[in-house]
Short mmCIF file of C-alpha atoms in Angstrom, two decimals:
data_model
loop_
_atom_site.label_atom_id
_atom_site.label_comp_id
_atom_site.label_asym_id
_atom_site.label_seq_id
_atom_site.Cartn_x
_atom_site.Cartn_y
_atom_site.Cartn_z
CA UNK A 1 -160.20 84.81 -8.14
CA UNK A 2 -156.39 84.98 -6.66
CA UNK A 3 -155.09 81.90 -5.31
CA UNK A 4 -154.17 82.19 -1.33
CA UNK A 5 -150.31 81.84 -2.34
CA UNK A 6 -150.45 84.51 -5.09
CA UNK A 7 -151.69 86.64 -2.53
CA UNK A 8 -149.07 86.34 -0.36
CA UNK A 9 -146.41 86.45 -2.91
CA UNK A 10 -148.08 89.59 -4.07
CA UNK A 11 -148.17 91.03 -0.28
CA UNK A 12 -144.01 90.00 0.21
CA UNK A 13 -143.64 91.88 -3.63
CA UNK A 14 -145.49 94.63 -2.48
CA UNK A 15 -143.47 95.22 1.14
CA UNK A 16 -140.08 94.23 -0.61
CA UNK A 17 -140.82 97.04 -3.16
CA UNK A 18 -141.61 99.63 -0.66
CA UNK A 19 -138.57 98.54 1.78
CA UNK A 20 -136.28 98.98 -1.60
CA UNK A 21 -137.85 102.52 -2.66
CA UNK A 22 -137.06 103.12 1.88
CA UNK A 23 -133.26 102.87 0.03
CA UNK A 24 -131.37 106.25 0.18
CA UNK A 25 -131.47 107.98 -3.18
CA UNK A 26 -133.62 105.63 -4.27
CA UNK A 27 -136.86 106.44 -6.57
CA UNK A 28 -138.75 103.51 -8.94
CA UNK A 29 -140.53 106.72 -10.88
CA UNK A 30 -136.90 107.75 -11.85
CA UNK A 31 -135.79 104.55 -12.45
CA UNK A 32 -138.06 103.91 -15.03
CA UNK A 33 -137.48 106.77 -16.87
CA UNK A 34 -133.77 105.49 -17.19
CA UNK A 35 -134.94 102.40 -18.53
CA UNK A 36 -137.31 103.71 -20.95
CA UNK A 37 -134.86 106.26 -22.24
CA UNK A 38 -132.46 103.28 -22.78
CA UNK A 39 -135.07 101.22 -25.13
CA UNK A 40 -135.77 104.53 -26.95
CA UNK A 41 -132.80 105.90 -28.46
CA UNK A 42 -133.93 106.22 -32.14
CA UNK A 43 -134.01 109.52 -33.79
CA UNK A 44 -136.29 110.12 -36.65
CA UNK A 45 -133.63 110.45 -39.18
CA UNK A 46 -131.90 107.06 -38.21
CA UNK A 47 -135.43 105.37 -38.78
CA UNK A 48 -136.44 106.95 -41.67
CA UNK A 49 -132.72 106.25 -43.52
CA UNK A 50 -133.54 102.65 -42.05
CA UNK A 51 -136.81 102.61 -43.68
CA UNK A 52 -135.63 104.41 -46.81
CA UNK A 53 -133.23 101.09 -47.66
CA UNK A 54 -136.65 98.85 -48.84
CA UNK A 55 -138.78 101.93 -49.57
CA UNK A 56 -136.91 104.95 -51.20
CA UNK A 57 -140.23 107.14 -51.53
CA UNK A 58 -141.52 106.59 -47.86
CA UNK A 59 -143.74 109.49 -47.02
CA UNK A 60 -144.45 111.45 -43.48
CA UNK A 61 -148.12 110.36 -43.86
CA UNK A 62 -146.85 106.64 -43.81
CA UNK A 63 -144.37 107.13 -40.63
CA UNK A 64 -147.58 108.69 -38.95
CA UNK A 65 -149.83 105.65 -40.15
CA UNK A 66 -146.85 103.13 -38.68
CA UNK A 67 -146.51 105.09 -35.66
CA UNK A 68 -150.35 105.23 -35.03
CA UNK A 69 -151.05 101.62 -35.41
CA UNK A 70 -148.05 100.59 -33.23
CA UNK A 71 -145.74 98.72 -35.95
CA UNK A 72 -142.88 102.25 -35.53
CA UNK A 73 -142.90 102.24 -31.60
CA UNK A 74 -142.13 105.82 -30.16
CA UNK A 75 -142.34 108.35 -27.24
CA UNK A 76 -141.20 111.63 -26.02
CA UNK A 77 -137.69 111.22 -24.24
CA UNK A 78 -136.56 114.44 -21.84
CA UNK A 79 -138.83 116.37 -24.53
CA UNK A 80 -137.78 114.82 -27.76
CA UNK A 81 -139.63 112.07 -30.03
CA UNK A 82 -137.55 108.70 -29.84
CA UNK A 83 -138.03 105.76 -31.51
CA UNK A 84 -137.66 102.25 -29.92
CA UNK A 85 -134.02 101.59 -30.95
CA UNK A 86 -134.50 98.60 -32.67
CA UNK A 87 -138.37 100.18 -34.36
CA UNK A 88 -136.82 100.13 -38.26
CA UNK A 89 -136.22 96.65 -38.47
CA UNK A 90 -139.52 95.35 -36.41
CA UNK A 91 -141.53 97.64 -38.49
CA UNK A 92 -140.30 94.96 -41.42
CA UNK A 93 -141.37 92.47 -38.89
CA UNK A 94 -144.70 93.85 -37.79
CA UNK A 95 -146.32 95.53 -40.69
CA UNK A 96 -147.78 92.95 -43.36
CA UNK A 97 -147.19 94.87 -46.32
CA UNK A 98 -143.79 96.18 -45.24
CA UNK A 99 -142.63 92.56 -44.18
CA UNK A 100 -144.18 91.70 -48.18
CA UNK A 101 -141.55 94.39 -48.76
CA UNK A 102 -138.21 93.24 -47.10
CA UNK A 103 -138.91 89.58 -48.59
CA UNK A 104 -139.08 90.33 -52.14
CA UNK A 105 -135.55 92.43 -51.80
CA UNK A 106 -133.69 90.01 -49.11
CA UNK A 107 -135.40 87.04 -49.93
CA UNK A 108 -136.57 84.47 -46.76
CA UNK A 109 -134.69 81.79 -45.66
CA UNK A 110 -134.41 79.61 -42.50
CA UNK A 111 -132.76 81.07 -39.52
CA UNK A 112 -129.68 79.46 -37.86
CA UNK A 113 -132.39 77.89 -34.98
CA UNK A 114 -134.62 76.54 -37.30
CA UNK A 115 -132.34 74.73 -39.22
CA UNK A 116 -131.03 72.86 -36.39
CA UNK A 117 -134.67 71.99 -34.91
CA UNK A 118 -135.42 70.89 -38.55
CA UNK A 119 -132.65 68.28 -37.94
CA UNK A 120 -133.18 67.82 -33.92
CA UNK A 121 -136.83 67.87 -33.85
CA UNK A 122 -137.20 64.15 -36.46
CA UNK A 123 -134.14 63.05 -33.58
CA UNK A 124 -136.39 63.52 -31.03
CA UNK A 125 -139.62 62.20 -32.14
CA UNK A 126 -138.02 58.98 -33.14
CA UNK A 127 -136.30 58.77 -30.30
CA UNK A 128 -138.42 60.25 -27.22
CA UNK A 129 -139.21 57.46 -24.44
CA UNK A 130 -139.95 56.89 -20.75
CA UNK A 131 -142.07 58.62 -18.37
CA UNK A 132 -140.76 61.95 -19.43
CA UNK A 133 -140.94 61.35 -22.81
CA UNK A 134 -137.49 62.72 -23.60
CA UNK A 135 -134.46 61.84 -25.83
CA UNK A 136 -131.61 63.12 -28.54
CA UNK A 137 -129.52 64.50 -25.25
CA UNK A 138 -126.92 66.98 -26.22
CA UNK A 139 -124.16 67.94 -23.74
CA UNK A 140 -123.20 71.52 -23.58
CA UNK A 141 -119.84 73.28 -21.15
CA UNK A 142 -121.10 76.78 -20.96
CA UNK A 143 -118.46 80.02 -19.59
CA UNK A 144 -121.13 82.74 -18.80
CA UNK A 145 -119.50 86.16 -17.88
CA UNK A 146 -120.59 89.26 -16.88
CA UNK A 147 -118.82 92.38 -16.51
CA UNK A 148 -119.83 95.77 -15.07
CA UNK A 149 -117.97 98.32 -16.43
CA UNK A 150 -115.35 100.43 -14.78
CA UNK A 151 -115.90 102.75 -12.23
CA UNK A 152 -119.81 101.91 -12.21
CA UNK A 153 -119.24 101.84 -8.22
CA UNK A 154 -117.24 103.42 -6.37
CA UNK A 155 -113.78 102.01 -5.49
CA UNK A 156 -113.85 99.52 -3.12
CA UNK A 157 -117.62 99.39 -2.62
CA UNK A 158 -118.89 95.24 -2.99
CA UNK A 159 -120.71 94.83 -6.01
CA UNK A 160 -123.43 91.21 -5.49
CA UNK A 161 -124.33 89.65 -8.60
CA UNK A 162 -126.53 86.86 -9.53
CA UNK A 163 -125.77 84.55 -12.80
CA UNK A 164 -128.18 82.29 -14.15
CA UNK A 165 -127.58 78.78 -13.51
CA UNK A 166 -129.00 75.29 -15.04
CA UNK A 167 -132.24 74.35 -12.75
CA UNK A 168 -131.43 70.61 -11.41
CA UNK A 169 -135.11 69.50 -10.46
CA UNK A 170 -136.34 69.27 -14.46
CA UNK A 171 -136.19 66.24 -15.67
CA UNK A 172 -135.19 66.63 -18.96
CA UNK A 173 -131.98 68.62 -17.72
CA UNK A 174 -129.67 66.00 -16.54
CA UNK A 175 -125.89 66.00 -14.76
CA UNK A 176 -125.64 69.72 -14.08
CA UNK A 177 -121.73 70.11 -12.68
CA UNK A 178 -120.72 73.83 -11.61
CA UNK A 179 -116.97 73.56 -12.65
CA UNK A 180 -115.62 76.76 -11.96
CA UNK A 181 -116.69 80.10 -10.73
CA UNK A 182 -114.71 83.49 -10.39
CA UNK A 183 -115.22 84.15 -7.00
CA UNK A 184 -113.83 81.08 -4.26
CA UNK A 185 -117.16 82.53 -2.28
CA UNK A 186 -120.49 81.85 -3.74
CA UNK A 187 -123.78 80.60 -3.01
CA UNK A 188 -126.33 78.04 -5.47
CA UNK A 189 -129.80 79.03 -5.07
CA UNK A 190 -132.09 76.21 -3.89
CA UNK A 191 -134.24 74.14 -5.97
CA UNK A 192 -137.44 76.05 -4.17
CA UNK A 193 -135.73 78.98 -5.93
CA UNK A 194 -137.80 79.63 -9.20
CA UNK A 195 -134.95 81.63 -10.68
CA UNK A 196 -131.81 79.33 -10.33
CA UNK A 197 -128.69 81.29 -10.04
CA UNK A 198 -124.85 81.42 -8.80
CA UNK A 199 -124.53 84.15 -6.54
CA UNK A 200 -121.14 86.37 -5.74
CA UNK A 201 -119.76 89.32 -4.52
CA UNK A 202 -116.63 91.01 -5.69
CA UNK A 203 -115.32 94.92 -4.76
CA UNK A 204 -114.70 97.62 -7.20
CA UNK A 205 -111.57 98.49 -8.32
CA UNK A 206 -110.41 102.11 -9.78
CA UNK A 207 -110.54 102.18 -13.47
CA UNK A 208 -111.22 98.53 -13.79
CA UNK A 209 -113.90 96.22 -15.26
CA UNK A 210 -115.67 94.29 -12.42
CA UNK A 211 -115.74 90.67 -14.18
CA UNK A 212 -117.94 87.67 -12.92
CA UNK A 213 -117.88 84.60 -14.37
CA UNK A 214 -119.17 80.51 -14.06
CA UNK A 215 -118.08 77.77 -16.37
CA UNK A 216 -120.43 74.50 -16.34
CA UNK A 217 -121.54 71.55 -17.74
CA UNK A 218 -125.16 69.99 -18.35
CA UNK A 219 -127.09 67.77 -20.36
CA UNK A 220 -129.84 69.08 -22.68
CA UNK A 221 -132.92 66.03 -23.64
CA UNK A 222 -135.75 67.04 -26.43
CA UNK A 223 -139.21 66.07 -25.26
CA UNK A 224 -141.96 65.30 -27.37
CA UNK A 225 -145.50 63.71 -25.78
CA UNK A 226 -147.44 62.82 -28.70
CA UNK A 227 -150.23 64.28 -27.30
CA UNK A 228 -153.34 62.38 -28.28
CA UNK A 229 -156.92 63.50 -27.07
CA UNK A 230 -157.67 60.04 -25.53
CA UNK A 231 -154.88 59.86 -23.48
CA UNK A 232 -156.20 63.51 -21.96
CA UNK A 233 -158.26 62.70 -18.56
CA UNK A 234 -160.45 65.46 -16.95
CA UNK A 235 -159.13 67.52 -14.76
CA UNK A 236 -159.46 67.56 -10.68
CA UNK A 237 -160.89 71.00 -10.62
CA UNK A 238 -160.47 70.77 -6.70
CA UNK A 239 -156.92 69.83 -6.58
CA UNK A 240 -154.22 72.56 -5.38
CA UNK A 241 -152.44 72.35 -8.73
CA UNK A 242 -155.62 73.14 -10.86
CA UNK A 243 -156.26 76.19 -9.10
CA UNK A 244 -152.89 77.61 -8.25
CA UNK A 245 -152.13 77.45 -12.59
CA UNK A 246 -155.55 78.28 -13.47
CA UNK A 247 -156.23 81.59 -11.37
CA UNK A 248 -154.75 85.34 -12.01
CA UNK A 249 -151.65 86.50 -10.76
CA UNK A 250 -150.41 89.74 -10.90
CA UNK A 251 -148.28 91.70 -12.51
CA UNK A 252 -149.04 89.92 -15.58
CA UNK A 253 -151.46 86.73 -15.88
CA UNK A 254 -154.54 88.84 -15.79
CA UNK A 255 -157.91 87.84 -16.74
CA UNK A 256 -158.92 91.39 -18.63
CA UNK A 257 -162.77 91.73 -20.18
CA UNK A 258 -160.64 91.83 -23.50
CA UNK A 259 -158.51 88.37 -22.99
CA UNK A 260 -161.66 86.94 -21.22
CA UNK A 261 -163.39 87.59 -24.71
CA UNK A 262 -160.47 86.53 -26.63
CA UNK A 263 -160.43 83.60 -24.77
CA UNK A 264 -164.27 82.57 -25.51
CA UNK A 265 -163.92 83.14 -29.15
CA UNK A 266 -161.70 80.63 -29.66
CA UNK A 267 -162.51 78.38 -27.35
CA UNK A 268 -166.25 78.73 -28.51
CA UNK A 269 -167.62 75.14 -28.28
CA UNK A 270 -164.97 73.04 -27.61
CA UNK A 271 -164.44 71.09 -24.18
CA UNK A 272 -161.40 69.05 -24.74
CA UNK A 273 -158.41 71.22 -23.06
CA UNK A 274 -156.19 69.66 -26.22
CA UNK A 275 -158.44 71.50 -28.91
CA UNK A 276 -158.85 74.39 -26.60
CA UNK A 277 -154.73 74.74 -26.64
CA UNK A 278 -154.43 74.17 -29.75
CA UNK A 279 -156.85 76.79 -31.23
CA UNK A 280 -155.37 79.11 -28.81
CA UNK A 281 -151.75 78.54 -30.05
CA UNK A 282 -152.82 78.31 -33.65
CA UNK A 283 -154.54 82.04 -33.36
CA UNK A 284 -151.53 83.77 -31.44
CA UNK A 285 -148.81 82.10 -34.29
CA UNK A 286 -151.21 83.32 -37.17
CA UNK A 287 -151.67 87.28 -35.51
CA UNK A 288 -148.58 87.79 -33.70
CA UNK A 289 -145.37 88.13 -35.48
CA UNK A 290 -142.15 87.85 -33.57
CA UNK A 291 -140.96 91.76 -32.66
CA UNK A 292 -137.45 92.52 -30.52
CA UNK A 293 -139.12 93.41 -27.48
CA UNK A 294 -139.40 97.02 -25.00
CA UNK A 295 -137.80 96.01 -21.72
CA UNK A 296 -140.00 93.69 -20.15
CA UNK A 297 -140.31 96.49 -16.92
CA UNK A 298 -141.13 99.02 -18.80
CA UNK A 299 -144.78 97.63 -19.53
CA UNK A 300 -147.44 97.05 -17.34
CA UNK A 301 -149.51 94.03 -18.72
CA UNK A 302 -147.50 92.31 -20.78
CA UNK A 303 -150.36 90.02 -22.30
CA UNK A 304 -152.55 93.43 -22.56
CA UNK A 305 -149.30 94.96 -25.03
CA UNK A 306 -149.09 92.02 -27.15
CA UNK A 307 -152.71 92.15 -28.14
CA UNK A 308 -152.96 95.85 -28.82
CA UNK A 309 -149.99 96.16 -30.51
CA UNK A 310 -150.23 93.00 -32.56
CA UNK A 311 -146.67 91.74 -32.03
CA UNK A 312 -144.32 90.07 -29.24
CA UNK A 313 -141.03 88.72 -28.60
CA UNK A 314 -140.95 84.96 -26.91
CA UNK A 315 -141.89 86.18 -22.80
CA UNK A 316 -144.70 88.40 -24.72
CA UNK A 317 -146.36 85.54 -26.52
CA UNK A 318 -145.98 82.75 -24.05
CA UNK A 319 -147.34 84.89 -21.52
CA UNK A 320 -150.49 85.80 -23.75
CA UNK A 321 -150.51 81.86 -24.48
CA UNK A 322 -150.11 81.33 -20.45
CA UNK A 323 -153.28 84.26 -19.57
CA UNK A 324 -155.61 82.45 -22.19
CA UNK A 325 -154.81 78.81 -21.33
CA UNK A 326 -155.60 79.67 -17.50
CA UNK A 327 -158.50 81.46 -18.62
CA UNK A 328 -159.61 78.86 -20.58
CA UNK A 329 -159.25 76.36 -17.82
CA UNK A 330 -156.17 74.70 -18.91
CA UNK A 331 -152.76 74.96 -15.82
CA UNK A 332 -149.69 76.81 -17.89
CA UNK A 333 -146.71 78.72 -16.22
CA UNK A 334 -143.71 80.12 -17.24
CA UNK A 335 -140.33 78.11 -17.76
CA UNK A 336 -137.63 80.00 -19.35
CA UNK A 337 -133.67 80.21 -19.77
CA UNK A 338 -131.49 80.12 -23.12
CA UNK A 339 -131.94 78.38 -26.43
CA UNK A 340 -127.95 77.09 -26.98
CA UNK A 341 -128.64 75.96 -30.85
CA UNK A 342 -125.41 75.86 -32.33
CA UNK A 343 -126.31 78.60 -35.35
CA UNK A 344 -128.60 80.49 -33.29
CA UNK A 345 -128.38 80.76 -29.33
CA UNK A 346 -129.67 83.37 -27.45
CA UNK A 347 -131.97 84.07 -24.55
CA UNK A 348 -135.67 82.79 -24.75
CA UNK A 349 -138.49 82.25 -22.92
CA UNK A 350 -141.46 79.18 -23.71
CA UNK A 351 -143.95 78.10 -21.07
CA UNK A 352 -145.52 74.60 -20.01
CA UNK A 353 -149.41 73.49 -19.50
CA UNK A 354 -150.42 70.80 -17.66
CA UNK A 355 -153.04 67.50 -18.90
CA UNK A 356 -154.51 65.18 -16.59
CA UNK A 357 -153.46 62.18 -16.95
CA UNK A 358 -150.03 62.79 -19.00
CA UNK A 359 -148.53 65.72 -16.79
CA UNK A 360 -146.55 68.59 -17.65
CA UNK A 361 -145.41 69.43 -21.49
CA UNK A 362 -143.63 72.17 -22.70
CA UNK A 363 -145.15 74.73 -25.31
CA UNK A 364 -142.96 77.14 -27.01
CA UNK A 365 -145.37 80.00 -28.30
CA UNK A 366 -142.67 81.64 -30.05
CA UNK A 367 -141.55 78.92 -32.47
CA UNK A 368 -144.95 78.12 -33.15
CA UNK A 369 -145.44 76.08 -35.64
CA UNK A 370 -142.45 75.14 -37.60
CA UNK A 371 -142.39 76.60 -41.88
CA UNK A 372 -140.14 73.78 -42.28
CA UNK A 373 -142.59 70.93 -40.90
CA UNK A 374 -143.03 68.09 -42.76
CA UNK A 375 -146.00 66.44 -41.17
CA UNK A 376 -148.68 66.42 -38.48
CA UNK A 377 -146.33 65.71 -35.68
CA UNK A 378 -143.74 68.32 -36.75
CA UNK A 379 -146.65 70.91 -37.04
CA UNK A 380 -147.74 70.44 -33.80
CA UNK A 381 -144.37 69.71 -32.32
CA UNK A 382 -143.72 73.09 -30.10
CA UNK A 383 -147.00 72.23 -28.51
CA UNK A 384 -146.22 69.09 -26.05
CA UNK A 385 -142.60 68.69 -27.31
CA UNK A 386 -139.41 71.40 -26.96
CA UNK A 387 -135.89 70.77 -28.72
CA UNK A 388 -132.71 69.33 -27.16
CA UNK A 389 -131.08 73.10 -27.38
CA UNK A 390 -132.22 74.43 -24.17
CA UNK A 391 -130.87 75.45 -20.61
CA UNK A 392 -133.56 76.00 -18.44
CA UNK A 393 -133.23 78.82 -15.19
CA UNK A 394 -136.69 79.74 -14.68
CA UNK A 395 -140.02 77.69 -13.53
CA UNK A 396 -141.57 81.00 -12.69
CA UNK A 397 -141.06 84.81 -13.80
CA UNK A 398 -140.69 87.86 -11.58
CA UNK A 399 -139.97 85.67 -7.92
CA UNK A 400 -137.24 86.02 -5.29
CA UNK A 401 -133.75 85.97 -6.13
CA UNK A 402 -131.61 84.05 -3.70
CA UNK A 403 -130.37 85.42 -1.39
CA UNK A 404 -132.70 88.04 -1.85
CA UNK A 405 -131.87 91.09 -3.84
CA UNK A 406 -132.39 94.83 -2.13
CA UNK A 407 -133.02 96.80 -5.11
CA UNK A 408 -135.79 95.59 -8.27
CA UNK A 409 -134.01 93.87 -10.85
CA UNK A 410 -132.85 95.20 -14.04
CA UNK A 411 -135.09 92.88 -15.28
CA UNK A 412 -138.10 92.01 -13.32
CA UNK A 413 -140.01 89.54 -15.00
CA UNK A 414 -137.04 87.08 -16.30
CA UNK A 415 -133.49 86.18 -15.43
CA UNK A 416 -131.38 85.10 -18.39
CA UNK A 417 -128.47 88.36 -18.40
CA UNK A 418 -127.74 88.32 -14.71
CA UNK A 419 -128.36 90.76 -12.36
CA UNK A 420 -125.64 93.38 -10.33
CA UNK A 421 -126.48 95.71 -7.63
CA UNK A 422 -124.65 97.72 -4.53
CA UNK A 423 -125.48 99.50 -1.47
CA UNK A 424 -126.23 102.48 -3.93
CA UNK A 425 -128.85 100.91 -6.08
CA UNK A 426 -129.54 98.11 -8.79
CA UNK A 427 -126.84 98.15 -12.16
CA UNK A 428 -128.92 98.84 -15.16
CA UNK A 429 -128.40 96.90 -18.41
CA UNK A 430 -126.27 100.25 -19.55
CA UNK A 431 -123.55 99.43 -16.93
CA UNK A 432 -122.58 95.85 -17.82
CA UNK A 433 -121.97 93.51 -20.25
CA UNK A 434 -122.55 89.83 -20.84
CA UNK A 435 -121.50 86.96 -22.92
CA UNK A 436 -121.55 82.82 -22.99
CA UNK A 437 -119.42 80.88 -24.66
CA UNK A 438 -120.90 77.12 -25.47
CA UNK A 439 -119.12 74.14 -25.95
CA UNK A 440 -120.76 71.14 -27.73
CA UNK A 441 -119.63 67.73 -26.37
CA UNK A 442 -121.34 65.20 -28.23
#
């Protein structure tokens, strides 16, 4: 059953999508098209040659098999078979034997993230106090810039963009300060805003890049709750907070016959929302390797994709984590921004669930549980704690930009990049670039 407000943000989606496909020139079906011919820009012979590096004998029979099961992602583009551009490598990722494969020959090692958390995450468990449970703050100045390229618009036509900002109502996100922006006319999106952005408006020039561009500072706590089942009270199934995070919302929380069965099996006799999490977060690190993700538009249940196609990027699995925790009976949403780890940032997406009786705690699906963990409460950390190497913009996916944007995003589930549109339609991810630039204060 929808909640009430679902249902109205649903009916506002539904008219703002049909008042932006009213736009002149406008059409979603063609749209699409452009984005999916972006993702899939593979040829056969670039995959194969890919493939070819860790298995010299690979045989047509085997590239069917891979393509059949999901693990080599393709489609017919304007007639021809493409390949997900970055298919090669996530096959390496996806397939169990080939991943076997590309471990024996490159060897496996610790990425850049994971061997800062494996110094952060002891920081913050020692050291992780008060109400919000948080500590180890690092300070970060951040230069984000984005830059549509030239003659994208038309001379002189106004080009609005939107940059992602750090939220200032979570509480583990402390002394945000905006100290410069590009444009001496902009506008900071409310806290109500669930995607928190700097917006600005620049015109076109002839032959010249269009360049946007924010430089601020913030400060970045770890949490970790220590979550013990004791401390775990039942839940007010009549309060407005159980049943707004518990219900379905569309485009993506959906309770399917499939993730309803999911959902029983591994929930199958337990009652405490603590086991039921962690037997749900347990399953999806075990079966669901990380993938580089299709363009989050481009698919029309996310949670639905992850599970037939047995992989996901960090959106895919915490919103698979999110569907089966509300299913289950356990509040989650989304929270996303950027991981800023020194040897690793990049954009990334985790979620939080709610316990009565403690609060709020964030679970990051993607990092699951931690190869490098050296004890029960680094095993369990990425469910009730997060690192110190975040910057959180999101406390909701696919919501209202402010001020409100006329054409659908470029991406319409998160905001991490930045969005760009005109009078003539939205700027796909093909006509601008973007880059940060982090500098570690402490």
């Amino acid at each position: 059953m929808k909640n009430t407000l679902f249902i109205i943000i649903a009916l506002v989606a539904s008219l703002t999508s049909l008042k932006a496909k009213d736009h002149k020139n406008y059409c979603w079906d063609k749209d699409l098209q452009h984005r999916k011919a972006c993702d899939f820009t593979r040829s056969r012979e670039e995959v194969v040659n890919y493939i070819k590096k860790y298995i010299p004998k690979v045989t047509d029979s085997q590239i069917s098999a891979w393509e059949q099961s999901g693990a080599l992602e393709c489609m017919t583009v304007n007639g021809q078979k493409k390949y997900f551009r970055n298919a090669a490598p996530n096959l390496f990722r996806i397939d169990p034997s080939c991943a076997r494969i590309k471990a024996l020959k490159d060897g496996v090692s610790l990425s850049g993230s994971e061997r800062d958390d494996a110094i952060n995450i002891p920081e913050i468990i020692s050291s992780a106090t008060g109400p919000y449970r948080i500590g180890a703050p690092k300070r970060m100045r951040v230069t984000f810039t984005l830059s549509v390229h030239a003659d994208a618009v038309p001379a002189g036509e106004k080009i609005r963009c939107w940059l992602p900002f750090p939220r200032t109502d979570i509480p583990r996100q402390k002394d945000v300060r905006l100290l410069s922006v590009s444009e001496k006319k902009y506008q900071l999106a409310p806290e109500t805003c669930q995607h928190s952005s700097v917006y600005m408006e620049k015109k076109a020039k002839a032959g010249q890049p269009t360049v946007f561009s924010e430089t601020f500072e913030y400060t970045s706590y770890g949490a970790w709750f220590n979550l013990q089942e004791e401390d775990i009270k039942p839940y007010d199934t009549t309060s407005a907070l159980y049943k707004t995070y518990t219900a379905e919302r569309s485009q993506h929380i959906l309770f399917t016959p499939e993730l309803r069965q999911l959902a029983a099996e591994l929930t199958e006799g337990e009652t405490h929302p603590l086991k039921k999490a962690r037997n749900i977060f347990r399953y999806i690190t075990a079966n669901f390797p990380w993938a580089s993700a299709l363009e989050y538009s481009t698919i029309d249940n996310i949670p639905m994709y992850v599970l037939k196609n047995r992989h996901g990027d960090c959106g895919q699995v915490s919103l698979l984590f999110i569907t089966l925790c509300r299913i289950s009976g356990i509040p989650a949403h989304f929270q996303s921004g950027l991981m800023m780890h020194p040897h690793g940032s990049n954009m990334h997406d985790w979620s939080e669930i709610y316990f009565e009786g403690i609060g709020w705690v964030p679970v990051d699906q993607s990092f699951g549980i931690p190869v490098y963990a050296r004890n029960d409460a680094e095993t369990w950390f990425f469910l009730g704690g997060i690192d110190s190497w975040r910057l959180v913009a999101n406390q909701d996916y696919g919501m209202e930009m402010y001020p409100k944007k006329q054409f659908p995003r470029s991406e319409t589930v998160d905001f991490q990049r930045g969005e760009v549109e005109w009078k003539g339609g939205n700027l796909y991810f093909d006509q601008w670039d973007y880059h940060w630039d982090i500098e570690y204060l402490n």
